[in-house]
């Protein structure tokens, strides 16, 4: 039997009526002759509620118990989806991660897939079941504990199942009808893309476009999964939504294809650190060990070289997610107390956001950065840190200008027009 993976996100299973609506879509594919693996998220808001309960119960919580709690939302929807399908006379069975068993690493709250053995689910399909409903976002560690995959992880569950079961396609049903040039909630001028290259989607996702979890795009690229994003609230057919695919399947080629943002960033500056071999490693080593996801890094010229100081000293600036600032501060203070680094002050700015433009066309076009900076200047938006790679340019700016910056860049790069 040909097989499809269909994933429904939180808003698509937010209540019983929406689960019914999603089940109708599954039914249609079964009637077309497919076996279907359905991946479900928790009902919208549920995971946040569970995370809140954990944080209220225990400040420095045990990550194993965090996973035990926050994985529960998906279990409810999986069972309800299987029941809904059964009520529609479709033989369906639900699976929690450990029942498959979805084997992951033991990195709690950020686990990665190790293996998805097919045998259990395949047996059910041969027994005549048409649908396997699998709880997204979770797995089981080598120690036999429940793990979760990081926020948005059900997308990755879906792609991993599509790869493991050689699915014809992996359809991600969500609350927008595809992938847009930028978040359609930020500007009405955002344009839906028919196709987007894996590499561009990978950048957009890692720079904050939460429509797909980054890891899901990585897996789709590696295992050549046909990955599609489409609306669970509209009539859809095989041409709906946006296909994430190889670069050479795409005719349209703009220099910049999308704008992404990440709202909750922080900028930290270590003032007056020694400028000597090994200092960056002495700073960023402890940060990495403390689990701080450092993003952009800027080191200034040595003050001695500009005649400002008799000593070889400089400032080191970096950015990280705002909820990791406390951890970063502690790691740096501990390193200072242990005598591994020295600095006069740690200046923290928690009111910044990151805005990025992405496009594979940048590889062969100059001037993108200049255009980006001039359009931000025209809106009087000050740039605090700049980061670039082959196909993206990111800037850190004051959070209050984030929407404005996204809109200005969307206009500047003419993304509204195909
Ligand atoms: P789900 O609960 O279905 O997983 P998410 O909320 O995780 O849905 O992702 C869908 C949301 O992603 C959309 O509602 C939209 O606001 C946001 N989004 C951000 N960037 C984009 C983009 N470039 N294209 C489409 N949606 C985007
Ligand atoms: N429910 C989880 C979350 O909210 C996983 C997901 O929906 O993808 O992050
Ligand atoms: Mg999501």
GROMACS .gro file of C-alpha atoms and ligand atoms in nm:
model
  455
    1UNK     CA    1   0.000   0.000   0.000
    2UNK     CA    2   0.127   0.352  -0.068
    3UNK     CA    3   0.169   0.539   0.257
    4UNK     CA    4   0.125   0.902   0.361
    5UNK     CA    5   0.228   1.083   0.675
    6UNK     CA    6  -0.017   1.356   0.784
    7UNK     CA    7   0.077   1.580   1.078
    8UNK     CA    8  -0.172   1.805   1.256
    9UNK     CA    9  -0.040   2.089   1.473
   10UNK     CA   10  -0.192   2.229   1.792
   11UNK     CA   11  -0.451   2.464   1.644
   12UNK     CA   12  -0.560   2.191   1.402
   13UNK     CA   13  -0.656   1.964   1.694
   14UNK     CA   14  -0.754   2.239   1.940
   15UNK     CA   15  -1.094   2.086   2.022
   16UNK     CA   16  -1.311   1.788   1.934
   17UNK     CA   17  -1.464   1.959   1.630
   18UNK     CA   18  -1.119   2.029   1.490
   19UNK     CA   19  -1.005   1.674   1.556
   20UNK     CA   20  -1.312   1.563   1.360
   21UNK     CA   21  -1.219   1.801   1.080
   22UNK     CA   22  -0.865   1.661   1.072
   23UNK     CA   23  -0.999   1.306   1.077
   24UNK     CA   24  -1.211   1.386   0.768
   25UNK     CA   25  -0.892   1.476   0.585
   26UNK     CA   26  -0.736   1.147   0.692
   27UNK     CA   27  -1.045   0.959   0.581
   28UNK     CA   28  -1.022   1.112   0.235
   29UNK     CA   29  -0.667   0.983   0.192
   30UNK     CA   30  -0.766   0.636   0.316
   31UNK     CA   31  -1.046   0.635   0.058
   32UNK     CA   32  -0.787   0.721  -0.207
   33UNK     CA   33  -0.606   0.399  -0.117
   34UNK     CA   34  -0.338   0.514   0.126
   35UNK     CA   35  -0.230   0.370   0.456
   36UNK     CA   36  -0.180   0.672   0.677
   37UNK     CA   37   0.045   0.753   0.970
   38UNK     CA   38  -0.107   1.049   1.152
   39UNK     CA   39   0.121   1.251   1.380
   40UNK     CA   40  -0.059   1.473   1.631
   41UNK     CA   41   0.047   1.765   1.847
   42UNK     CA   42  -0.108   1.852   2.179
   43UNK     CA   43  -0.424   2.064   2.165
   44UNK     CA   44  -0.313   2.427   2.128
   45UNK     CA   45  -0.208   2.585   2.456
   46UNK     CA   46  -0.175   2.247   2.630
   47UNK     CA   47   0.203   2.217   2.611
   48UNK     CA   48   0.245   2.572   2.744
   49UNK     CA   49   0.014   2.491   3.032
   50UNK     CA   50   0.211   2.175   3.115
   51UNK     CA   51   0.543   2.361   3.095
   52UNK     CA   52   0.399   2.626   3.330
   53UNK     CA   53   0.296   2.362   3.583
   54UNK     CA   54   0.645   2.214   3.581
   55UNK     CA   55   0.808   2.554   3.630
   56UNK     CA   56   0.572   2.643   3.914
   57UNK     CA   57   0.642   2.314   4.088
   58UNK     CA   58   1.018   2.313   4.058
   59UNK     CA   59   1.248   2.600   3.961
   60UNK     CA   60   1.552   2.396   3.859
   61UNK     CA   61   1.343   2.100   3.752
   62UNK     CA   62   1.462   1.747   3.673
   63UNK     CA   63   1.450   1.730   3.293
   64UNK     CA   64   1.327   1.368   3.301
   65UNK     CA   65   1.017   1.471   3.491
   66UNK     CA   66   0.970   1.775   3.267
   67UNK     CA   67   0.951   1.534   2.973
   68UNK     CA   68   0.718   1.301   3.161
   69UNK     CA   69   0.477   1.592   3.209
   70UNK     CA   70   0.500   1.787   2.883
   71UNK     CA   71   0.476   1.478   2.661
   72UNK     CA   72   0.129   1.410   2.804
   73UNK     CA   73  -0.055   1.657   2.579
   74UNK     CA   74   0.017   1.453   2.268
   75UNK     CA   75  -0.105   1.131   2.431
   76UNK     CA   76  -0.452   1.278   2.476
   77UNK     CA   77  -0.484   1.389   2.114
   78UNK     CA   78  -0.350   1.059   1.980
   79UNK     CA   79  -0.616   0.861   2.163
   80UNK     CA   80  -0.892   1.105   2.069
   81UNK     CA   81  -0.788   1.101   1.703
   82UNK     CA   82  -0.792   0.718   1.696
   83UNK     CA   83  -1.138   0.715   1.857
   84UNK     CA   84  -1.268   0.977   1.614
   85UNK     CA   85  -1.146   0.772   1.318
   86UNK     CA   86  -1.300   0.455   1.462
   87UNK     CA   87  -1.633   0.638   1.490
   88UNK     CA   88  -1.599   0.705   1.117
   89UNK     CA   89  -1.550   0.330   1.053
   90UNK     CA   90  -1.180   0.363   0.983
   91UNK     CA   91  -0.968   0.102   1.161
   92UNK     CA   92  -0.720   0.312   1.359
   93UNK     CA   93  -0.490   0.256   1.652
   94UNK     CA   94  -0.296   0.511   1.861
   95UNK     CA   95   0.069   0.484   1.961
   96UNK     CA   96   0.264   0.667   2.227
   97UNK     CA   97   0.633   0.707   2.152
   98UNK     CA   98   0.750   0.422   2.374
   99UNK     CA   99   0.503   0.179   2.219
  100UNK     CA  100   0.646   0.213   1.869
  101UNK     CA  101   0.916   0.232   2.023
  102UNK     CA  102   1.059   0.564   1.899
  103UNK     CA  103   1.417   0.543   2.020
  104UNK     CA  104   1.591   0.871   2.097
  105UNK     CA  105   1.901   0.997   2.272
  106UNK     CA  106   1.867   1.072   2.642
  107UNK     CA  107   1.906   1.451   2.595
  108UNK     CA  108   1.585   1.533   2.779
  109UNK     CA  109   1.376   1.818   2.632
  110UNK     CA  110   1.603   1.823   2.325
  111UNK     CA  111   1.628   1.455   2.232
  112UNK     CA  112   1.716   1.337   1.883
  113UNK     CA  113   1.593   1.030   1.699
  114UNK     CA  114   1.811   0.721   1.702
  115UNK     CA  115   1.577   0.470   1.539
  116UNK     CA  116   1.214   0.413   1.451
  117UNK     CA  117   1.161   0.036   1.420
  118UNK     CA  118   0.877  -0.037   1.178
  119UNK     CA  119   0.774  -0.383   1.292
  120UNK     CA  120   0.495  -0.301   1.540
  121UNK     CA  121   0.313  -0.055   1.318
  122UNK     CA  122   0.368  -0.263   1.003
  123UNK     CA  123   0.207  -0.560   1.177
  124UNK     CA  124  -0.102  -0.354   1.253
  125UNK     CA  125  -0.126  -0.243   0.889
  126UNK     CA  126  -0.109  -0.607   0.775
  127UNK     CA  127  -0.384  -0.691   1.023
  128UNK     CA  128  -0.608  -0.448   0.836
  129UNK     CA  129  -0.567  -0.125   1.029
  130UNK     CA  130  -0.564   0.171   0.791
  131UNK     CA  131  -0.432   0.441   1.021
  132UNK     CA  132  -0.162   0.455   1.289
  133UNK     CA  133  -0.199   0.767   1.503
  134UNK     CA  134   0.132   0.851   1.668
  135UNK     CA  135   0.184   1.103   1.947
  136UNK     CA  136   0.429   1.363   1.818
  137UNK     CA  137   0.715   1.530   2.003
  138UNK     CA  138   0.817   1.228   2.213
  139UNK     CA  139   1.023   0.912   2.229
  140UNK     CA  140   1.200   0.688   2.475
  141UNK     CA  141   1.563   0.702   2.588
  142UNK     CA  142   1.805   0.407   2.614
  143UNK     CA  143   1.735   0.423   2.988
  144UNK     CA  144   1.366   0.366   2.920
  145UNK     CA  145   1.255   0.718   3.018
  146UNK     CA  146   1.015   0.931   2.812
  147UNK     CA  147   1.192   1.204   2.614
  148UNK     CA  148   1.073   1.507   2.418
  149UNK     CA  149   1.225   1.665   2.109
  150UNK     CA  150   1.213   2.039   2.179
  151UNK     CA  151   0.926   2.279   2.108
  152UNK     CA  152   0.767   2.227   1.771
  153UNK     CA  153   0.906   1.872   1.770
  154UNK     CA  154   0.601   1.703   1.618
  155UNK     CA  155   0.712   1.832   1.278
  156UNK     CA  156   1.030   1.631   1.324
  157UNK     CA  157   0.836   1.323   1.434
  158UNK     CA  158   0.636   1.350   1.111
  159UNK     CA  159   0.939   1.376   0.884
  160UNK     CA  160   1.122   1.097   1.069
  161UNK     CA  161   0.822   0.865   1.020
  162UNK     CA  162   0.799   0.961   0.654
  163UNK     CA  163   1.165   0.862   0.613
  164UNK     CA  164   1.137   0.542   0.817
  165UNK     CA  165   0.822   0.422   0.636
  166UNK     CA  166   0.917   0.542   0.285
  167UNK     CA  167   0.608   0.761   0.273
  168UNK     CA  168   0.506   0.907  -0.061
  169UNK     CA  169   0.482   1.249   0.109
  170UNK     CA  170   0.486   1.415   0.449
  171UNK     CA  171   0.199   1.662   0.479
  172UNK     CA  172   0.219   1.915   0.763
  173UNK     CA  173  -0.130   2.053   0.826
  174UNK     CA  174  -0.131   2.381   1.017
  175UNK     CA  175  -0.314   2.711   1.067
  176UNK     CA  176  -0.168   2.882   0.760
  177UNK     CA  177  -0.206   2.759   0.402
  178UNK     CA  178   0.163   2.729   0.329
  179UNK     CA  179   0.505   2.881   0.378
  180UNK     CA  180   0.513   3.254   0.316
  181UNK     CA  181   0.783   3.507   0.233
  182UNK     CA  182   0.751   3.607   0.597
  183UNK     CA  183   0.515   3.535   0.886
  184UNK     CA  184   0.173   3.637   0.747
  185UNK     CA  185   0.080   3.756   1.096
  186UNK     CA  186   0.339   4.033   1.070
  187UNK     CA  187   0.246   4.172   0.730
  188UNK     CA  188  -0.054   4.119   0.506
  189UNK     CA  189   0.182   4.164   0.214
  190UNK     CA  190   0.345   3.826   0.286
  191UNK     CA  191   0.314   3.605  -0.021
  192UNK     CA  192   0.260   3.232  -0.022
  193UNK     CA  193   0.536   3.037  -0.193
  194UNK     CA  194   0.458   2.745  -0.419
  195UNK     CA  195   0.795   2.585  -0.348
  196UNK     CA  196   1.090   2.660  -0.128
  197UNK     CA  197   1.436   2.502  -0.130
  198UNK     CA  198   1.539   2.286   0.165
  199UNK     CA  199   1.836   2.510   0.237
  200UNK     CA  200   1.629   2.827   0.244
  201UNK     CA  201   1.366   2.670   0.469
  202UNK     CA  202   1.641   2.540   0.693
  203UNK     CA  203   1.777   2.893   0.739
  204UNK     CA  204   1.432   3.048   0.785
  205UNK     CA  205   1.341   2.787   1.046
  206UNK     CA  206   1.665   2.821   1.237
  207UNK     CA  207   1.630   3.200   1.228
  208UNK     CA  208   1.289   3.184   1.391
  209UNK     CA  209   1.017   3.101   1.134
  210UNK     CA  210   0.837   2.850   1.349
  211UNK     CA  211   0.617   2.708   1.074
  212UNK     CA  212   0.855   2.407   1.067
  213UNK     CA  213   1.096   2.291   1.336
  214UNK     CA  214   1.454   2.324   1.207
  215UNK     CA  215   1.538   1.961   1.270
  216UNK     CA  216   1.242   1.847   1.058
  217UNK     CA  217   1.380   2.033   0.757
  218UNK     CA  218   1.726   1.886   0.818
  219UNK     CA  219   1.584   1.536   0.820
  220UNK     CA  220   1.371   1.596   0.512
  221UNK     CA  221   1.676   1.725   0.326
  222UNK     CA  222   1.892   1.432   0.433
  223UNK     CA  223   1.635   1.159   0.360
  224UNK     CA  224   1.479   1.325   0.052
  225UNK     CA  225   1.132   1.340   0.206
  226UNK     CA  226   0.873   1.528   0.000
  227UNK     CA  227   0.764   1.775   0.263
  228UNK     CA  228   0.458   1.993   0.226
  229UNK     CA  229   0.293   2.255   0.449
  230UNK     CA  230  -0.079   2.318   0.402
  231UNK     CA  231  -0.393   2.436   0.578
  232UNK     CA  232  -0.606   2.211   0.793
  233UNK     CA  233  -0.893   2.460   0.771
  234UNK     CA  234  -0.937   2.470   0.393
  235UNK     CA  235  -1.024   2.224   0.123
  236UNK     CA  236  -0.694   2.084   0.002
  237UNK     CA  237  -0.575   1.865  -0.282
  238UNK     CA  238  -0.239   1.738  -0.407
  239UNK     CA  239  -0.146   2.085  -0.533
  240UNK     CA  240  -0.225   2.278  -0.213
  241UNK     CA  241   0.024   2.442   0.016
  242UNK     CA  242   0.399   2.482  -0.020
  243UNK     CA  243   0.641   2.209  -0.118
  244UNK     CA  244   0.986   2.207   0.041
  245UNK     CA  245   1.214   2.056  -0.221
  246UNK     CA  246   1.552   2.058  -0.391
  247UNK     CA  247   1.680   2.384  -0.529
  248UNK     CA  248   1.675   2.262  -0.890
  249UNK     CA  249   1.300   2.192  -0.877
  250UNK     CA  250   1.239   2.565  -0.837
  251UNK     CA  251   1.196   2.801  -1.130
  252UNK     CA  252   1.148   3.123  -0.940
  253UNK     CA  253   1.475   3.264  -0.825
  254UNK     CA  254   1.483   3.580  -0.621
  255UNK     CA  255   1.794   3.701  -0.450
  256UNK     CA  256   1.608   3.717  -0.120
  257UNK     CA  257   1.322   3.474  -0.073
  258UNK     CA  258   1.216   3.534   0.284
  259UNK     CA  259   1.240   3.736   0.604
  260UNK     CA  260   1.250   3.569   0.945
  261UNK     CA  261   1.251   3.703   1.297
  262UNK     CA  262   1.324   3.579   1.642
  263UNK     CA  263   1.163   3.789   1.912
  264UNK     CA  264   1.324   3.680   2.235
  265UNK     CA  265   1.694   3.744   2.201
  266UNK     CA  266   1.944   3.898   2.440
  267UNK     CA  267   2.276   4.072   2.382
  268UNK     CA  268   2.556   4.036   2.635
  269UNK     CA  269   2.884   4.225   2.635
  270UNK     CA  270   3.188   4.136   2.841
  271UNK     CA  271   3.369   4.463   2.896
  272UNK     CA  272   3.749   4.466   2.903
  273UNK     CA  273   3.850   4.107   2.853
  274UNK     CA  274   4.211   4.022   2.786
  275UNK     CA  275   4.303   3.998   2.419
  276UNK     CA  276   4.522   3.688   2.415
  277UNK     CA  277   4.518   3.341   2.256
  278UNK     CA  278   4.264   3.116   2.425
  279UNK     CA  279   4.036   3.387   2.562
  280UNK     CA  280   3.742   3.309   2.332
  281UNK     CA  281   3.768   2.946   2.425
  282UNK     CA  282   3.780   3.036   2.795
  283UNK     CA  283   3.456   3.236   2.753
  284UNK     CA  284   3.254   3.020   2.516
  285UNK     CA  285   3.362   2.683   2.655
  286UNK     CA  286   3.183   2.734   2.989
  287UNK     CA  287   2.882   2.886   2.811
  288UNK     CA  288   2.850   2.576   2.593
  289UNK     CA  289   2.883   2.350   2.895
  290UNK     CA  290   2.607   2.545   3.068
  291UNK     CA  291   2.381   2.477   2.768
  292UNK     CA  292   2.371   2.838   2.646
  293UNK     CA  293   2.298   2.857   2.274
  294UNK     CA  294   2.531   3.135   2.169
  295UNK     CA  295   2.437   3.278   1.830
  296UNK     CA  296   2.615   3.591   1.705
  297UNK     CA  297   2.961   3.685   1.833
  298UNK     CA  298   3.152   4.008   1.787
  299UNK     CA  299   3.499   4.082   1.918
  300UNK     CA  300   3.628   4.436   1.905
  301UNK     CA  301   3.972   4.552   1.805
  302UNK     CA  302   4.221   4.555   2.090
  303UNK     CA  303   4.223   4.891   2.269
  304UNK     CA  304   4.601   4.888   2.260
  305UNK     CA  305   4.595   4.883   1.881
  306UNK     CA  306   4.400   5.207   1.874
  307UNK     CA  307   4.609   5.363   2.146
  308UNK     CA  308   4.325   5.358   2.398
  309UNK     CA  309   4.496   5.147   2.661
  310UNK     CA  310   4.844   5.026   2.745
  311UNK     CA  311   4.706   4.672   2.780
  312UNK     CA  312   4.583   4.424   2.522
  313UNK     CA  313   4.214   4.435   2.615
  314UNK     CA  314   3.895   4.422   2.414
  315UNK     CA  315   3.516   4.380   2.446
  316UNK     CA  316   3.336   4.061   2.353
  317UNK     CA  317   2.967   4.072   2.257
  318UNK     CA  318   2.741   3.774   2.192
  319UNK     CA  319   2.371   3.696   2.167
  320UNK     CA  320   2.162   3.411   2.306
  321UNK     CA  321   1.793   3.338   2.376
  322UNK     CA  322   1.663   3.570   2.645
  323UNK     CA  323   1.559   3.283   2.874
  324UNK     CA  324   1.922   3.166   2.889
  325UNK     CA  325   2.064   3.492   3.024
  326UNK     CA  326   2.064   3.379   3.389
  327UNK     CA  327   2.249   3.062   3.296
  328UNK     CA  328   2.500   3.258   3.085
  329UNK     CA  329   2.563   3.507   3.364
  330UNK     CA  330   2.627   3.229   3.613
  331UNK     CA  331   2.866   3.044   3.380
  332UNK     CA  332   3.067   3.361   3.319
  333UNK     CA  333   3.081   3.455   3.687
  334UNK     CA  334   3.193   3.103   3.776
  335UNK     CA  335   3.467   3.120   3.511
  336UNK     CA  336   3.579   3.455   3.650
  337UNK     CA  337   3.577   3.328   4.010
  338UNK     CA  338   3.784   3.029   3.900
  339UNK     CA  339   4.037   3.269   3.746
  340UNK     CA  340   3.988   3.144   3.388
  341UNK     CA  341   3.872   3.481   3.252
  342UNK     CA  342   3.866   3.839   3.370
  343UNK     CA  343   3.630   4.121   3.277
  344UNK     CA  344   3.527   4.453   3.426
  345UNK     CA  345   3.157   4.434   3.360
  346UNK     CA  346   2.886   4.225   3.197
  347UNK     CA  347   2.635   4.448   3.014
  348UNK     CA  348   2.309   4.271   2.934
  349UNK     CA  349   2.040   4.394   2.695
  350UNK     CA  350   1.729   4.176   2.708
  351UNK     CA  351   1.518   4.392   2.476
  352UNK     CA  352   1.652   4.285   2.140
  353UNK     CA  353   1.519   4.081   1.850
  354UNK     CA  354   1.686   3.929   1.548
  355UNK     CA  355   1.564   3.994   1.195
  356UNK     CA  356   1.714   3.808   0.901
  357UNK     CA  357   1.686   3.796   0.524
  358UNK     CA  358   1.743   3.461   0.352
  359UNK     CA  359   1.798   3.359  -0.009
  360UNK     CA  360   2.015   3.121  -0.207
  361UNK     CA  361   2.046   3.395  -0.469
  362UNK     CA  362   2.277   3.577  -0.228
  363UNK     CA  363   2.553   3.336  -0.321
  364UNK     CA  364   2.587   3.507  -0.656
  365UNK     CA  365   2.458   3.860  -0.586
  366UNK     CA  366   2.637   4.142  -0.411
  367UNK     CA  367   2.461   4.434  -0.244
  368UNK     CA  368   2.206   4.254  -0.031
  369UNK     CA  369   2.363   4.369   0.294
  370UNK     CA  370   2.389   4.727   0.174
  371UNK     CA  371   2.023   4.728   0.076
  372UNK     CA  372   1.921   4.573   0.404
  373UNK     CA  373   2.112   4.830   0.608
  374UNK     CA  374   1.987   5.127   0.408
  375UNK     CA  375   1.624   5.023   0.439
  376UNK     CA  376   1.662   4.983   0.815
  377UNK     CA  377   1.834   5.322   0.830
  378UNK     CA  378   1.544   5.477   0.640
  379UNK     CA  379   1.316   5.364   0.924
  380UNK     CA  380   1.564   5.498   1.179
  381UNK     CA  381   1.630   5.152   1.318
  382UNK     CA  382   1.970   5.112   1.479
  383UNK     CA  383   2.161   4.789   1.413
  384UNK     CA  384   2.337   4.647   1.720
  385UNK     CA  385   2.502   4.334   1.584
  386UNK     CA  386   2.534   4.191   1.232
  387UNK     CA  387   2.585   3.829   1.134
  388UNK     CA  388   2.614   3.678   0.788
  389UNK     CA  389   2.649   3.344   0.617
  390UNK     CA  390   2.644   3.239   0.253
  391UNK     CA  391   2.267   3.269   0.221
  392UNK     CA  392   2.154   3.492   0.508
  393UNK     CA  393   2.212   3.824   0.678
  394UNK     CA  394   2.090   3.880   1.033
  395UNK     CA  395   2.077   4.190   1.247
  396UNK     CA  396   2.007   4.240   1.613
  397UNK     CA  397   1.785   4.543   1.679
  398UNK     CA  398   1.565   4.682   1.957
  399UNK     CA  399   1.268   4.451   1.997
  400UNK     CA  400   1.015   4.733   1.965
  401UNK     CA  401   1.120   4.783   1.601
  402UNK     CA  402   1.096   4.415   1.505
  403UNK     CA  403   0.765   4.425   1.315
  404UNK     CA  404   0.862   4.748   1.144
  405UNK     CA  405   1.195   4.600   1.035
  406UNK     CA  406   1.029   4.288   0.893
  407UNK     CA  407   0.781   4.500   0.699
  408UNK     CA  408   1.050   4.737   0.571
  409UNK     CA  409   1.271   4.452   0.451
  410UNK     CA  410   0.977   4.272   0.291
  411UNK     CA  411   0.908   4.590   0.094
  412UNK     CA  412   1.272   4.663   0.016
  413UNK     CA  413   1.329   4.323  -0.141
  414UNK     CA  414   0.997   4.330  -0.330
  415UNK     CA  415   0.882   4.004  -0.178
  416UNK     CA  416   0.518   4.083  -0.234
  417UNK     CA  417   0.564   4.027  -0.607
  418UNK     CA  418   0.638   3.688  -0.756
  419LIG     P1  419   0.144   2.419   1.448
  419LIG     O1  420   0.078   2.434   1.580
  419LIG     O2  421   0.051   2.371   1.341
  419LIG     O3  422   0.270   2.340   1.454
  419LIG     P2  423   0.297   2.665   1.447
  419LIG     O4  424   0.234   2.775   1.527
  419LIG     O5  425   0.409   2.590   1.507
  419LIG     O6  426   0.180   2.567   1.399
  419LIG     O7  427   0.347   2.724   1.306
  419LIG     C1  428   0.257   2.794   1.224
  419LIG     C2  429   0.280   2.944   1.241
  419LIG     O8  430   0.409   2.979   1.193
  419LIG     C3  431   0.187   3.031   1.161
  419LIG     O9  432   0.067   3.053   1.229
  419LIG     C4  433   0.268   3.159   1.140
  419LIG    O10  434   0.228   3.261   1.228
  419LIG     C5  435   0.410   3.119   1.174
  419LIG     N1  436   0.507   3.153   1.070
  419LIG     C6  437   0.627   3.214   1.091
  419LIG     N2  438   0.691   3.235   0.977
  419LIG     C7  439   0.614   3.184   0.878
  419LIG     C8  440   0.629   3.176   0.736
  419LIG     N3  441   0.737   3.224   0.672
  419LIG     N4  442   0.528   3.120   0.665
  419LIG     C9  443   0.419   3.071   0.728
  419LIG     N5  444   0.399   3.077   0.861
  419LIG    C10  445   0.495   3.133   0.937
  420LIG     N1  446   0.318   2.028   2.149
  420LIG     C1  447   0.459   2.056   2.131
  420LIG     C2  448   0.484   2.205   2.135
  420LIG     O1  449   0.391   2.282   2.156
  420LIG     C3  450   0.513   1.996   2.007
  420LIG     C4  451   0.448   2.040   1.879
  420LIG     O2  452   0.334   2.087   1.879
  420LIG     O3  453   0.509   2.025   1.774
  420LIG     O4  454   0.595   2.248   2.119
  421LIG    MG1  455   0.469   2.391   1.513
   0.00000   0.00000   0.00000
